[in-house]
Amino acid sequence: MSSDDVIELLAYKGQVYAALVNGEGDICRSGIYHPEESGQLGDIHWVKILKSVPGLSGAFVLLEKNVEGFLPYRKNYSFQEGDFLAASITREAQHGKGLRLKALPDLKIPDKIKNEKKPFLLKRGKSLLQIWAEEFPRAEIRSPHPEIALYFPKEIRSRFQIDYNAFDAGLKEAFEALGDPHFDLSHGIEAHLCVTEALTAIDLDAPQGAGFEENRRAIEKLLREIELRHLGGVILIDPAGLPLKKRFALTKFIQEYAKQTFSLKSLNVLGATPSGMIELSVKRERKSLFEALQSLEEQGV
């Protein structure tokens, strides 16, 4: 990243559109920040055990604001219904799956909180805004909305600039396009995205035909699109019009490319399925931007 990178923010319907933009105006990172939403990645809560489920090796728990989540068992540590304990959120609710948490049994809790016997937010995790600000210390932070500065900790608030040209209509259109399930890649290849609770399927289509090299370049670009949309879990990619043998060869090229250049460290190219689908795995943490934008569209926002 260069010194020309800018973090641009837009207050929109009670949330914040966030984009890291390079000197050419391209979106390099993207996300939606929900200042008041419960259950965000890294938050530490005082939770109540609702129901232990041995078959799932964990328990359902209650957070404040009647938000529920799932807490896997820890080795040598048992949960009893009605107990309270500290836990951190390791996965936000997404694609029909609820919050997932990790127990923090050694965390010291004030007696006042223990005695109240009700769920409580102990500490907020770092927001995307904070993470970006730390990762890109020279990037200016701009927005046409001065109230956004209140969401920053004091140490980075000084970098905030009011800019009424920031996050303009063109950037907003490009940002919201990340919620479109159909998008162009390269060399005439189109991607069609279908997200389910179990996996994400991406079908590549080339109306004019495509060979090995066209598919390779298109999938390299697709990995960036996966990152921008915060897609996670198992992802299956169906290349455009390649015979089975070439699909296996293509997978090896994609594996090497991902290892050398892809910035999303949690992405793993697992290989090709017997039917020639390229299988990826991306650790699920934050709610996907794609899902969030789809939800806004369904609500007519």
XYZ file of C-alpha atoms in Angstrom:
301
model
C 0.000 0.000 0.000
C 1.200 3.536 -0.789
C 1.007 6.905 0.921
C -1.815 7.777 -1.508
C -4.176 5.324 0.196
C -7.230 6.897 1.816
C -9.846 5.454 4.164
C -13.187 6.888 3.047
C -16.306 6.590 5.199
C -19.999 7.228 4.610
C -22.686 7.332 7.310
C -25.662 5.507 5.836
C -28.863 4.339 7.547
C -27.333 3.926 10.997
C -24.180 2.211 9.783
C -20.911 3.188 8.155
C -19.753 2.212 4.674
C -15.952 1.920 4.800
C -13.529 1.652 1.879
C -9.752 1.765 1.654
C -9.076 3.407 -1.707
C -5.717 3.558 -3.515
C -4.309 6.412 -5.588
C -6.065 5.129 -8.721
C -9.443 5.190 -6.993
C -9.756 1.404 -6.706
C -11.288 -0.192 -3.606
C -8.608 -2.279 -1.864
C -10.505 -3.084 1.344
C -14.190 -2.790 2.140
C -16.604 -3.296 4.995
C -19.666 -2.097 6.870
C -19.312 -0.915 10.448
C -22.307 -1.103 12.800
C -21.557 1.184 15.773
C -24.493 0.032 17.910
C -24.809 -3.609 16.861
C -24.292 -6.338 19.437
C -22.194 -9.372 18.676
C -19.228 -8.060 16.706
C -15.974 -9.916 16.202
C -13.627 -9.655 19.173
C -16.254 -8.365 21.619
C -15.909 -9.868 25.111
C -19.184 -10.639 26.897
C -20.367 -11.902 30.268
C -22.758 -14.613 29.033
C -25.345 -16.907 30.581
C -25.413 -20.609 29.747
C -28.899 -21.335 28.386
C -28.669 -24.964 27.338
C -25.865 -27.474 27.166
C -25.926 -29.628 24.010
C -23.493 -32.568 24.364
C -24.267 -33.730 20.829
C -22.853 -30.463 19.489
C -20.011 -30.380 22.036
C -21.061 -27.014 23.372
C -23.802 -24.851 24.799
C -26.152 -22.100 23.692
C -25.554 -18.856 25.564
C -27.324 -15.539 26.078
C -25.639 -12.176 25.534
C -27.036 -8.756 26.385
C -29.973 -7.438 24.290
C -31.285 -11.054 24.114
C -28.697 -12.038 21.507
C -27.895 -15.763 21.481
C -24.759 -17.600 20.411
C -23.007 -20.958 20.573
C -20.064 -21.704 22.845
C -18.005 -24.872 22.156
C -16.759 -26.821 25.151
C -13.228 -26.241 26.352
C -11.061 -29.167 27.391
C -11.279 -29.826 31.134
C -13.902 -27.101 31.554
C -17.604 -27.889 31.892
C -20.636 -25.605 31.648
C -23.778 -25.803 33.764
C -27.090 -24.303 32.696
C -27.603 -20.977 34.443
C -23.877 -20.379 34.942
C -22.209 -17.152 33.814
C -18.762 -16.821 32.287
C -16.700 -14.532 30.065
C -16.457 -15.329 26.359
C -15.187 -13.602 23.227
C -16.905 -13.608 19.836
C -14.881 -15.531 17.257
C -17.464 -15.499 14.449
C -20.252 -13.045 13.772
C -23.724 -14.286 12.830
C -23.802 -14.971 9.091
C -25.582 -16.957 6.388
C -28.131 -18.445 8.775
C -25.513 -19.424 11.354
C -25.461 -17.745 14.765
C -22.662 -16.194 16.768
C -19.798 -18.414 17.860
C -17.813 -17.664 20.997
C -14.739 -18.854 22.884
C -14.740 -19.250 26.662
C -12.357 -17.084 28.703
C -12.577 -18.790 32.117
C -9.431 -17.103 33.462
C -10.589 -13.541 32.799
C -11.105 -11.595 36.029
C -14.629 -10.177 36.369
C -15.619 -7.429 38.856
C -17.860 -8.675 41.675
C -20.472 -6.053 40.783
C -21.017 -7.639 37.368
C -21.042 -11.160 38.813
C -23.650 -10.229 41.420
C -26.066 -8.681 38.904
C -26.609 -12.085 37.281
C -27.308 -10.773 33.800
C -25.410 -10.741 30.484
C -23.111 -7.774 29.976
C -20.754 -6.427 27.290
C -17.352 -6.321 28.970
C -15.213 -4.939 26.163
C -15.574 -4.025 22.517
C -13.294 -5.710 20.005
C -11.372 -3.669 17.465
C -13.580 -2.428 14.648
C -12.553 -2.560 10.992
C -11.914 1.178 11.216
C -9.410 0.725 14.038
C -7.710 -2.220 12.343
C -7.278 -0.325 9.084
C -6.053 2.804 10.849
C -3.361 0.754 12.591
C -2.431 -1.255 9.499
C -2.175 1.837 7.296
C -0.764 4.519 9.606
C -0.173 7.008 6.770
C -3.634 6.711 5.241
C -5.831 9.760 5.679
C -9.336 9.150 7.036
C -11.997 11.180 5.255
C -15.759 11.503 5.367
C -18.444 14.088 4.606
C -19.977 13.233 7.991
C -18.109 14.768 10.971
C -20.034 12.676 13.527
C -18.194 9.555 12.319
C -15.114 10.769 14.219
C -16.907 9.861 17.456
C -16.518 6.167 16.582
C -12.713 6.415 16.651
C -10.511 6.056 19.717
C -8.698 9.260 20.635
C -5.334 8.112 19.299
C -6.541 8.062 15.671
C -9.220 10.753 15.811
C -6.618 13.378 14.899
C -6.242 11.777 11.450
C -9.883 12.372 10.590
C -10.665 15.016 7.953
C -14.045 16.370 6.923
C -14.166 16.100 3.141
C -17.493 16.699 1.434
C -16.166 15.054 -1.726
C -15.241 11.830 0.078
C -17.191 8.641 -0.682
C -18.874 10.260 -3.678
C -21.650 8.748 -5.794
C -19.169 6.830 -7.960
C -17.486 5.185 -4.986
C -20.853 4.408 -3.394
C -21.992 2.707 -6.603
C -18.788 0.629 -6.795
C -19.104 -0.278 -3.107
C -22.734 -1.382 -3.363
C -21.905 -3.411 -6.484
C -20.048 -5.765 -4.123
C -23.507 -7.016 -3.137
C -24.331 -8.037 -6.720
C -24.283 -11.841 -7.228
C -23.365 -11.379 -10.917
C -20.193 -9.547 -11.928
C -17.550 -9.450 -14.669
C -14.006 -10.699 -14.135
C -11.703 -10.589 -17.174
C -11.422 -11.889 -20.738
C -15.205 -11.999 -21.110
C -15.672 -14.324 -18.122
C -18.595 -13.629 -15.800
C -19.061 -14.828 -12.212
C -22.392 -15.943 -10.752
C -22.473 -16.222 -6.969
C -24.795 -18.380 -4.850
C -24.404 -18.373 -1.056
C -25.969 -21.050 1.168
C -25.566 -21.912 4.853
C -23.210 -24.759 3.935
C -21.052 -23.240 1.195
C -20.637 -20.610 -1.505
C -20.824 -21.723 -5.135
C -19.329 -19.534 -7.874
C -20.080 -20.446 -11.483
C -17.824 -18.918 -14.138
C -19.432 -18.395 -17.517
C -17.802 -17.370 -20.802
C -20.392 -16.708 -23.524
C -17.610 -16.339 -26.120
C -15.623 -19.307 -24.815
C -12.515 -19.391 -22.626
C -9.377 -21.505 -22.368
C -6.894 -22.328 -19.639
C -5.135 -18.945 -19.530
C -8.369 -16.938 -19.537
C -9.699 -18.996 -16.630
C -6.436 -18.617 -14.707
C -6.465 -14.824 -14.949
C -10.175 -14.619 -14.180
C -9.833 -16.764 -11.042
C -6.847 -14.733 -9.853
C -9.088 -11.665 -10.037
C -11.921 -13.631 -8.413
C -9.787 -14.211 -5.302
C -9.622 -10.436 -4.847
C -13.393 -10.227 -5.270
C -13.823 -12.921 -2.606
C -11.704 -10.845 -0.230
C -13.587 -7.608 -0.953
C -16.917 -9.316 -0.301
C -15.688 -10.996 2.928
C -16.887 -14.389 1.706
C -16.034 -17.247 4.055
C -16.430 -20.956 4.652
C -16.195 -23.529 1.870
C -16.154 -21.966 -1.607
C -16.516 -24.009 -4.802
C -15.514 -22.475 -8.154
C -16.693 -23.979 -11.439
C -14.265 -22.817 -14.196
C -15.668 -21.781 -17.549
C -15.705 -24.538 -20.150
C -12.526 -26.445 -19.254
C -12.144 -30.235 -19.597
C -11.549 -32.153 -16.380
C -7.792 -32.699 -16.835
C -7.135 -28.982 -17.349
C -9.185 -28.137 -14.263
C -6.784 -30.140 -12.081
C -3.801 -28.416 -13.701
C -5.445 -25.018 -13.236
C -5.932 -25.698 -9.533
C -2.162 -26.089 -9.037
C -1.541 -22.675 -10.608
C -4.191 -21.087 -8.388
C -2.725 -22.721 -5.271
C 0.700 -21.248 -6.020
C -0.715 -17.824 -6.853
C -2.686 -17.701 -3.606
C 0.388 -18.626 -1.541
C 2.607 -15.985 -3.128
C 0.394 -12.965 -3.612
C -2.979 -13.196 -1.916
C -3.327 -10.934 1.118
C -6.097 -12.903 2.845
C -3.953 -15.227 4.955
C -6.902 -17.332 6.067
C -7.640 -18.452 2.483
C -6.581 -21.970 1.577
C -6.887 -23.511 -1.888
C -7.686 -27.099 -0.928
C -7.553 -28.604 -4.414
C -10.006 -29.853 -7.000
C -13.030 -32.046 -6.361
C -13.498 -35.246 -8.436
C -15.866 -33.283 -10.687
C -13.268 -30.559 -11.284
C -14.527 -27.832 -8.968
C -11.794 -25.733 -7.362
C -12.341 -25.872 -3.599
C -11.308 -23.035 -1.292
C -11.638 -22.572 2.425
C -11.738 -19.140 4.072
C -12.023 -18.731 7.824
C -15.384 -17.242 8.757
C -15.074 -14.299 11.129
C -16.901 -11.092 10.255
C -20.289 -11.102 8.585
C -19.737 -10.997 4.839
C -20.105 -7.645 3.114
C -21.951 -9.449 0.331
C -24.588 -10.684 2.792
C -24.896 -7.274 4.461
C -25.444 -5.495 1.138
C -27.894 -8.171 -0.013
C -29.854 -7.668 3.218
C -30.017 -3.901 2.657
C -31.281 -4.468 -0.882
C -33.992 -6.874 0.332
C -35.103 -4.287 2.891
C -35.348 -1.698 0.137
C -32.763 0.507 1.826
